[in-house]
Amino acid sequence: MTFQVPLTKSSLDVHSLGKIEGWHYADGVEQYCGIPYADLPKRWTRSVLKTSWPDRYHDGTQLGNNCPRPRVSGSDSSPMNPFIPVPPNPTFTRTPISDEKSALVLNIATAQQPSVEPAKQKLPVFVWIHGGSLLFGSANYGIYDTVNLVSHSKTVGLPIVAVSINYRLGLGGFLAGAKIAEELKRDGFAGNGNFGFTDQKVALDWVQRYIENFGGDPNNVTVVGQSAGGVSIGHHMASNHPMKFHRAVCMSGLGTTLRALSVEEHENLFQSTCRYFDVDPHAPDALDRLRQIDQQVLADADSVIQGVPTGTGNPCLDGWFYAHDPQELTEAPSYVESFMFGDVHDEGVIFILKLRKDTYDTVRATLIKHVQDESFLNFVFNEYGITPDLAQAVLIDRVCTMAADAVFKIENYQTGIDNKRLREEGALFKYHFDQRSRIHNVLQGKSYHGFEVIYLFRNLDTELNEAERAMGSDLQTAWLRFVYGQAPWEEESDTSLWKIWGPNSEEQIETEEEDEPIRHYSRFKRVISLGSGGLWERYLLGLDALVLRKG
């Protein structure tokens, strides 16, 4: 299965908005794209729910625009990741452009046929939040096209409505500072920065108001995110103003994966941004002058200003969006009915490019600057076999494993322990994705960050063999069962169980004891046990500095 070819156009009336045209597929799935969910009058303000369409019409047969992202190798961020080479969907003949004011759009695929007849039942809603370090990505990328997933949902009798959303990224989506906070207050808003997150909330507000027109149930919404998408979900769980959802799936990213910066750190970043563009950060018109900077020039400057190879978007602990620091979140809020999360086997390969020039001495110096505890660092290095005499390739591999454990896997492990309510309710589900890639690139043979998305959306079946496609169908069904409020795999009373996908298109449920030779949970426990009194937080800051070159 690759991209399906629509049979014909479809159209329906959306209450209070007007007529929308889209695509009708052979199995009855309908798709409506580029739907604007918010108005954005200027850069660095809150987006506002869009409640009207020009001329009461929207052409949903084409994709909308993208939020500005940094260009890679001199060209706009490619919609085709070389490690997950899903091409653009040829159904959409118009190539999306980057335009910050018109890019807050969403795409819908529905198992209902709302253009043919009114919905007979309200279907669960699956909302996809793309990853990309809060810096890259778009819901418009071919890999995230949801038609195949929705078709599968019909086949297995678990029909859904799928929504994928854009949100602001990088400096355009997460810059904060006193000037921004003051202007927001003058304009009748609140907070400081976090525009990408509040965009996500507005998108879910749109779902609440309009998704019934497409056959969806606004009272049965599951948010699903990979990497920064999962991070986003985790940060909303720590928010005073979260997007409205009922279940959550975090794939290779939790609220603890990417920290929110303090107001003081953001003020420094704001002033650095001003100085980079020769703007006086204290001038009354500083924001207006920054708004005159071309959107692509601003996006491209992100990594230079942060002084890192690629950087990330930076959430802000502004005292308004957040109820508390996501790093302190121990349990999902009471409104979360069920929670699924997991990781891939080789998460650490995303750090290789950042570490390729490091030596034992530079790794140690960066970490000790933050950890400030020789005995703890010696203990961790001993756990991972990191010694001065290692060949550089072996050293980097072990440092990547150490970083991936701390940033992804130990946090997942601890989240499974902390969520007592959901665990006792049988509503907590954990997985590891170990399936190896056979795609011909430098990561062939690895189960790398983002690779599992191929199996969820099934838009690159040409790269999968029969056994892999069968496992992909099972994975899709598991996610759909979860969206329906069911157990995604067989329920067990043992809370130490993890679902394991792969490595050879196999599926099993194993206890942590059975999986110990692969995952080394006992090492997780030992590292966590020594990280008390703020030591763990300092260790994470050190890894942040090491793998992202921050600080």
PDB file of C-alpha atoms in Angstrom, residues 141-259:
ATOM      1  CA  TYR A 141       4.498  15.715   4.686  1.00  0.00           C
ATOM      2  CA  GLY A 142       3.609  12.578   2.752  1.00  0.00           C
ATOM      3  CA  ILE A 143       4.676  10.318   5.602  1.00  0.00           C
ATOM      4  CA  TYR A 144       1.821  11.706   7.732  1.00  0.00           C
ATOM      5  CA  ASP A 145      -0.987  11.287   5.193  1.00  0.00           C
ATOM      6  CA  THR A 146      -3.725   9.535   7.196  1.00  0.00           C
ATOM      7  CA  VAL A 147      -5.846   7.998   4.414  1.00  0.00           C
ATOM      8  CA  ASN A 148      -4.247   4.537   4.640  1.00  0.00           C
ATOM      9  CA  LEU A 149      -4.640   4.478   8.420  1.00  0.00           C
ATOM     10  CA  VAL A 150      -8.301   5.465   8.142  1.00  0.00           C
ATOM     11  CA  SER A 151      -8.868   2.852   5.420  1.00  0.00           C
ATOM     12  CA  HIS A 152      -7.396   0.225   7.732  1.00  0.00           C
ATOM     13  CA  SER A 153      -9.679   1.444  10.512  1.00  0.00           C
ATOM     14  CA  LYS A 154     -12.671   0.630   8.309  1.00  0.00           C
ATOM     15  CA  THR A 155     -11.256  -2.768   7.379  1.00  0.00           C
ATOM     16  CA  VAL A 156     -10.840  -3.881  10.999  1.00  0.00           C
ATOM     17  CA  GLY A 157     -14.164  -2.448  12.166  1.00  0.00           C
ATOM     18  CA  LEU A 158     -12.631   0.385  14.202  1.00  0.00           C
ATOM     19  CA  PRO A 159     -13.473   3.388  12.011  1.00  0.00           C
ATOM     20  CA  ILE A 160     -12.039   6.759  13.001  1.00  0.00           C
ATOM     21  CA  VAL A 161     -11.726  10.362  11.952  1.00  0.00           C
ATOM     22  CA  ALA A 162      -8.054  11.373  11.693  1.00  0.00           C
ATOM     23  CA  VAL A 163      -6.813  14.945  12.003  1.00  0.00           C
ATOM     24  CA  SER A 164      -3.243  16.195  11.514  1.00  0.00           C
ATOM     25  CA  ILE A 165      -2.264  19.718  12.516  1.00  0.00           C
ATOM     26  CA  ASN A 166       0.333  22.375  11.778  1.00  0.00           C
ATOM     27  CA  TYR A 167       1.676  24.639  14.528  1.00  0.00           C
ATOM     28  CA  ARG A 168       4.297  27.381  14.677  1.00  0.00           C
ATOM     29  CA  LEU A 169       7.909  26.310  15.074  1.00  0.00           C
ATOM     30  CA  GLY A 170      11.317  27.600  16.118  1.00  0.00           C
ATOM     31  CA  LEU A 171      11.748  31.301  16.818  1.00  0.00           C
ATOM     32  CA  GLY A 172       8.402  32.036  15.197  1.00  0.00           C
ATOM     33  CA  GLY A 173       6.665  29.606  17.517  1.00  0.00           C
ATOM     34  CA  PHE A 174       8.575  29.790  20.773  1.00  0.00           C
ATOM     35  CA  LEU A 175      10.466  33.074  21.134  1.00  0.00           C
ATOM     36  CA  ALA A 176       9.672  34.750  24.455  1.00  0.00           C
ATOM     37  CA  GLY A 177      10.813  37.856  26.276  1.00  0.00           C
ATOM     38  CA  ALA A 178       9.621  40.820  28.292  1.00  0.00           C
ATOM     39  CA  LYS A 179       8.693  42.773  25.150  1.00  0.00           C
ATOM     40  CA  ILE A 180       6.553  39.891  23.925  1.00  0.00           C
ATOM     41  CA  ALA A 181       4.840  39.413  27.293  1.00  0.00           C
ATOM     42  CA  GLU A 182       4.075  43.137  27.541  1.00  0.00           C
ATOM     43  CA  GLU A 183       2.550  43.276  24.073  1.00  0.00           C
ATOM     44  CA  LEU A 184       0.479  40.148  24.658  1.00  0.00           C
ATOM     45  CA  LYS A 185      -0.953  41.748  27.779  1.00  0.00           C
ATOM     46  CA  ARG A 186      -1.748  44.989  25.908  1.00  0.00           C
ATOM     47  CA  ASP A 187      -3.517  42.963  23.218  1.00  0.00           C
ATOM     48  CA  GLY A 188      -5.717  41.193  25.770  1.00  0.00           C
ATOM     49  CA  PHE A 189      -3.771  37.943  25.888  1.00  0.00           C
ATOM     50  CA  ALA A 190      -1.515  36.398  28.518  1.00  0.00           C
ATOM     51  CA  GLY A 191       1.671  34.434  28.958  1.00  0.00           C
ATOM     52  CA  ASN A 192       5.025  34.660  27.237  1.00  0.00           C
ATOM     53  CA  GLY A 193       5.979  32.646  24.158  1.00  0.00           C
ATOM     54  CA  ASN A 194       4.747  29.043  23.771  1.00  0.00           C
ATOM     55  CA  PHE A 195       2.889  30.054  20.611  1.00  0.00           C
ATOM     56  CA  GLY A 196       3.284  26.625  19.030  1.00  0.00           C
ATOM     57  CA  PHE A 197       1.625  25.012  22.037  1.00  0.00           C
ATOM     58  CA  THR A 198      -1.255  27.483  22.129  1.00  0.00           C
ATOM     59  CA  ASP A 199      -1.708  26.906  18.379  1.00  0.00           C
ATOM     60  CA  GLN A 200      -2.145  23.217  19.164  1.00  0.00           C
ATOM     61  CA  LYS A 201      -4.801  24.089  21.723  1.00  0.00           C
ATOM     62  CA  VAL A 202      -6.667  26.231  19.194  1.00  0.00           C
ATOM     63  CA  ALA A 203      -6.524  23.356  16.687  1.00  0.00           C
ATOM     64  CA  LEU A 204      -8.141  21.080  19.265  1.00  0.00           C
ATOM     65  CA  ASP A 205     -10.712  23.800  19.979  1.00  0.00           C
ATOM     66  CA  TRP A 206     -11.541  23.699  16.263  1.00  0.00           C
ATOM     67  CA  VAL A 207     -11.947  19.939  16.518  1.00  0.00           C
ATOM     68  CA  GLN A 208     -14.322  20.408  19.441  1.00  0.00           C
ATOM     69  CA  ARG A 209     -16.485  22.807  17.472  1.00  0.00           C
ATOM     70  CA  TYR A 210     -16.499  21.328  13.979  1.00  0.00           C
ATOM     71  CA  ILE A 211     -15.408  17.691  13.885  1.00  0.00           C
ATOM     72  CA  GLU A 212     -18.991  16.388  14.152  1.00  0.00           C
ATOM     73  CA  ASN A 213     -19.518  17.662  10.604  1.00  0.00           C
ATOM     74  CA  PHE A 214     -16.954  15.080   9.478  1.00  0.00           C
ATOM     75  CA  GLY A 215     -18.415  12.251  11.557  1.00  0.00           C
ATOM     76  CA  GLY A 216     -16.161  12.670  14.592  1.00  0.00           C
ATOM     77  CA  ASP A 217     -16.995  12.646  18.297  1.00  0.00           C
ATOM     78  CA  PRO A 218     -15.589  15.714  20.115  1.00  0.00           C
ATOM     79  CA  ASN A 219     -15.984  13.848  23.388  1.00  0.00           C
ATOM     80  CA  ASN A 220     -13.726  10.999  22.269  1.00  0.00           C
ATOM     81  CA  VAL A 221     -10.402  12.504  21.207  1.00  0.00           C
ATOM     82  CA  THR A 222      -6.998  10.817  21.300  1.00  0.00           C
ATOM     83  CA  VAL A 223      -3.851  12.849  20.678  1.00  0.00           C
ATOM     84  CA  VAL A 224      -0.926  10.962  19.156  1.00  0.00           C
ATOM     85  CA  GLY A 225       2.512  12.485  18.736  1.00  0.00           C
ATOM     86  CA  GLN A 226       6.001  11.339  17.825  1.00  0.00           C
ATOM     87  CA  SER A 227       9.173  12.996  19.146  1.00  0.00           C
ATOM     88  CA  ALA A 228       8.313  16.707  19.576  1.00  0.00           C
ATOM     89  CA  GLY A 229       4.681  15.714  19.060  1.00  0.00           C
ATOM     90  CA  GLY A 230       4.887  13.480  22.123  1.00  0.00           C
ATOM     91  CA  VAL A 231       6.802  16.213  23.944  1.00  0.00           C
ATOM     92  CA  SER A 232       3.967  18.613  23.117  1.00  0.00           C
ATOM     93  CA  ILE A 233       1.404  16.265  24.632  1.00  0.00           C
ATOM     94  CA  GLY A 234       3.493  15.967  27.784  1.00  0.00           C
ATOM     95  CA  HIS A 235       3.778  19.739  28.095  1.00  0.00           C
ATOM     96  CA  HIS A 236       0.016  20.115  27.712  1.00  0.00           C
ATOM     97  CA  MET A 237      -0.395  17.643  30.573  1.00  0.00           C
ATOM     98  CA  ALA A 238       1.569  20.122  32.712  1.00  0.00           C
ATOM     99  CA  SER A 239      -0.424  23.110  31.470  1.00  0.00           C
ATOM    100  CA  ASN A 240      -3.014  25.401  32.999  1.00  0.00           C
ATOM    101  CA  HIS A 241      -4.520  25.656  29.520  1.00  0.00           C
ATOM    102  CA  PRO A 242      -4.188  22.228  27.868  1.00  0.00           C
ATOM    103  CA  MET A 243      -5.727  21.189  24.599  1.00  0.00           C
ATOM    104  CA  LYS A 244      -8.853  19.085  25.096  1.00  0.00           C
ATOM    105  CA  PHE A 245      -8.278  15.351  24.740  1.00  0.00           C
ATOM    106  CA  HIS A 246      -9.167  12.116  26.513  1.00  0.00           C
ATOM    107  CA  ARG A 247      -6.355   9.675  25.657  1.00  0.00           C
ATOM    108  CA  ALA A 248      -2.733  10.141  24.680  1.00  0.00           C
ATOM    109  CA  VAL A 249      -0.012   8.271  22.803  1.00  0.00           C
ATOM    110  CA  CYS A 250       3.545   9.595  23.152  1.00  0.00           C
ATOM    111  CA  MET A 251       5.975   7.983  20.714  1.00  0.00           C
ATOM    112  CA  SER A 252       9.643   8.648  21.531  1.00  0.00           C
ATOM    113  CA  GLY A 253       8.933  11.811  23.450  1.00  0.00           C
ATOM    114  CA  LEU A 254       7.455  12.841  26.803  1.00  0.00           C
ATOM    115  CA  GLY A 255       7.115  16.127  28.619  1.00  0.00           C
ATOM    116  CA  THR A 256      10.455  15.452  30.279  1.00  0.00           C
ATOM    117  CA  THR A 257      12.274  14.874  26.978  1.00  0.00           C
ATOM    118  CA  LEU A 258      12.632  18.573  26.160  1.00  0.00           C
ATOM    119  CA  ARG A 259      12.819  21.011  29.036  1.00  0.00           C
TER     120      ARG A 259
END
